[in-house]
Short mmCIF file of C-alpha atoms in Angstrom, two decimals:
data_model
loop_
_atom_site.label_atom_id
_atom_site.label_comp_id
_atom_site.label_asym_id
_atom_site.label_seq_id
_atom_site.Cartn_x
_atom_site.Cartn_y
_atom_site.Cartn_z
CA MET A 1 -0.43 -141.60 9.96
CA PRO A 2 1.35 -138.68 7.91
CA ILE A 3 2.20 -135.54 9.59
CA CYS A 4 -0.77 -133.07 8.68
CA LYS A 5 -0.76 -129.80 7.47
CA HIS A 6 -3.18 -127.49 8.72
CA GLU A 7 -5.85 -127.84 5.79
CA ASP A 8 -5.78 -131.56 6.38
CA PHE A 9 -5.43 -131.94 10.50
CA LEU A 10 -8.94 -131.67 11.31
CA LEU A 11 -10.09 -134.30 8.34
CA SER A 12 -7.60 -136.76 9.61
CA THR A 13 -8.68 -135.89 13.41
CA LYS A 14 -11.38 -137.98 15.18
CA ASN A 15 -14.57 -136.06 15.49
CA TYR A 16 -15.40 -134.96 19.18
CA ARG A 17 -12.13 -136.21 20.71
CA ASN A 18 -10.05 -133.57 22.47
CA LEU A 19 -6.57 -132.13 21.01
CA LEU A 20 -3.18 -131.96 22.62
CA GLY A 21 -0.90 -129.23 22.28
CA ILE A 22 2.98 -129.86 23.14
CA ASP A 23 5.65 -127.71 23.78
CA HIS A 24 9.10 -130.17 23.44
CA GLY A 25 12.21 -128.59 25.25
CA SER A 26 15.29 -130.31 25.86
CA LYS A 27 14.39 -130.75 29.71
CA TYR A 28 10.65 -130.38 29.93
CA ILE A 29 7.32 -131.31 27.44
CA GLY A 30 4.78 -128.86 28.42
CA ILE A 31 1.43 -130.30 27.59
CA ALA A 32 -1.91 -128.71 27.18
CA ILE A 33 -5.29 -129.96 26.03
CA SER A 34 -8.71 -128.49 24.01
CA HIS A 35 -11.90 -129.46 25.10
CA LYS A 36 -14.00 -131.49 22.38
CA GLU A 37 -15.57 -128.67 20.80
CA LEU A 38 -12.28 -127.12 19.91
CA PHE A 39 -12.41 -124.11 21.19
CA VAL A 40 -10.36 -123.15 24.20
CA ALA A 41 -7.02 -124.76 25.00
CA THR A 42 -5.87 -125.49 28.79
CA PRO A 43 -2.74 -126.29 30.37
CA LEU A 44 -2.35 -129.91 31.61
CA LYS A 45 0.72 -130.90 32.94
CA THR A 46 4.74 -130.75 32.69
CA ILE A 47 6.69 -134.03 31.78
CA VAL A 48 10.06 -134.18 33.31
CA ARG A 49 12.12 -135.58 30.41
CA LYS A 50 14.00 -138.59 30.65
CA LYS A 51 15.16 -141.12 28.21
CA GLN A 52 13.12 -141.56 24.95
CA GLN A 53 11.19 -144.49 25.55
CA TYR A 54 10.08 -142.68 28.92
CA ASP A 55 8.90 -139.76 27.05
CA PHE A 56 6.62 -141.39 24.30
CA ASP A 57 5.31 -143.86 27.08
CA GLU A 58 3.86 -140.82 29.05
CA LEU A 59 2.74 -139.18 26.06
CA ILE A 60 0.64 -142.16 24.57
CA LYS A 61 -0.59 -142.13 28.97
CA ILE A 62 -2.01 -139.00 28.29
CA ILE A 63 -3.70 -139.75 25.13
CA LYS A 64 -5.31 -142.66 26.38
CA GLU A 65 -6.31 -141.03 29.46
CA ASN A 66 -7.86 -137.84 28.24
CA ASP A 67 -9.52 -138.85 24.51
CA VAL A 68 -7.02 -137.57 22.15
CA GLY A 69 -7.71 -137.12 18.58
CA GLY A 70 -4.99 -135.34 17.31
CA ILE A 71 -1.62 -133.61 18.59
CA VAL A 72 -0.41 -130.35 17.94
CA VAL A 73 3.42 -129.74 18.07
CA GLY A 74 5.20 -126.44 18.72
CA LEU A 75 7.99 -126.66 16.28
CA PRO A 76 10.78 -124.15 17.61
CA LEU A 77 11.69 -122.27 13.93
CA ASN A 78 14.39 -119.50 13.95
CA MET A 79 12.78 -116.12 13.95
CA ASN A 80 13.66 -115.71 10.06
CA GLY A 81 11.22 -119.09 9.47
CA THR A 82 14.51 -121.15 8.87
CA ARG A 83 14.61 -124.66 10.48
CA GLY A 84 17.82 -125.46 12.75
CA PRO A 85 18.91 -127.93 14.93
CA ARG A 86 16.17 -127.74 17.69
CA CYS A 87 13.80 -127.80 14.95
CA GLN A 88 15.24 -131.11 13.65
CA SER A 89 15.44 -132.52 16.88
CA VAL A 90 11.72 -132.00 17.66
CA GLU A 91 10.71 -133.42 14.29
CA THR A 92 12.71 -136.52 15.02
CA PHE A 93 11.32 -137.40 18.01
CA PHE A 94 7.80 -136.98 16.89
CA ARG A 95 8.37 -139.17 13.77
CA ASN A 96 9.93 -141.67 16.16
CA PHE A 97 6.66 -141.34 18.07
CA LEU A 98 4.36 -141.82 15.05
CA LYS A 99 6.26 -145.02 14.95
CA LEU A 100 4.48 -146.32 17.99
CA ASN A 101 1.39 -144.12 17.72
CA ASP A 102 -0.76 -143.70 14.79
CA ILE A 103 -2.42 -140.65 15.71
CA PRO A 104 -2.62 -137.12 13.53
CA LEU A 105 0.49 -134.54 14.28
CA LEU A 106 0.47 -131.35 13.08
CA PHE A 107 3.69 -128.96 13.58
CA GLN A 108 2.61 -125.29 14.87
CA ASP A 109 5.19 -122.42 14.76
CA GLU A 110 5.80 -121.57 17.74
CA ARG A 111 8.23 -118.84 17.72
CA MET A 112 8.18 -116.18 20.99
CA SER A 113 5.62 -118.83 22.71
CA SER A 114 7.50 -119.13 26.29
CA GLN A 115 8.64 -115.67 26.28
CA ALA A 116 4.84 -114.40 25.60
CA VAL A 117 4.05 -116.41 28.69
CA GLU A 118 6.85 -115.35 30.88
CA LYS A 119 5.96 -111.64 29.75
CA ILE A 120 2.17 -112.42 30.90
CA PHE A 121 3.77 -114.17 34.27
CA ILE A 122 5.87 -111.40 35.08
CA SER A 123 3.21 -108.72 34.18
CA HIS A 124 0.86 -110.56 36.96
CA ASN A 125 4.18 -110.92 39.46
CA VAL A 126 4.63 -114.55 39.57
CA SER A 127 7.50 -115.27 41.30
CA ARG A 128 10.30 -116.85 39.26
CA LYS A 129 9.86 -120.34 40.91
CA LYS A 130 5.94 -120.70 39.74
CA ARG A 131 7.24 -119.31 36.74
CA SER A 132 9.57 -121.97 35.80
CA LEU A 133 7.25 -125.02 36.95
CA ASN A 134 4.45 -123.96 34.54
CA ILE A 135 6.39 -122.01 31.65
CA ASP A 136 6.07 -125.15 29.45
CA LYS A 137 2.76 -126.54 29.96
CA HIS A 138 1.58 -122.51 29.16
CA ALA A 139 3.32 -122.44 26.17
CA ALA A 140 2.04 -125.92 24.90
CA CYS A 141 -1.49 -124.06 25.68
CA TRP A 142 -0.38 -120.88 23.64
CA ILE A 143 0.47 -123.57 20.45
CA LEU A 144 -2.21 -125.23 20.80
CA GLN A 145 -4.50 -121.92 21.21
CA SER A 146 -2.57 -120.34 18.17
CA ALA A 147 -3.41 -123.89 16.22
CA LEU A 148 -7.04 -123.64 17.07
CA ASP A 149 -7.87 -120.11 16.23
CA PHE A 150 -5.94 -120.85 12.85
CA LEU A 151 -7.93 -123.81 11.97
CA LYS A 152 -11.14 -121.97 13.24
CA LYS A 153 -10.62 -119.50 10.64
CA ARG A 154 -10.93 -122.19 7.92
#
């Protein structure tokens, strides 16, 4: 399955299946999921990164367990919109993942998602420890919700 543009993504996904949101970091992979109606994203879990094959296996397991029809991946663009080394790393990881799992994939701009989530946590007096345990899956939720909101407008 090719990497989709926004306008083709929902057509490529199978109807009435959940979407997965992913915040891919160097140490953790945050996971969020939508409901079949595609209105709301919910934080699901955080995967502690190990080897690439382990990460792939964990993602495939989550996809199967949650009836996922498509994936929205946060793309860490630079603030000026250009692609840097982090972007290339994320794109390479998911191009390799698509060789193992044929599923529609959409890259979504994720600039400032983790900072926005952290700001919310701080405003609600969430401890540093709880923030660090939860920020990745909540950033994935932010990324997925941004994509859902954009797709609803279309």
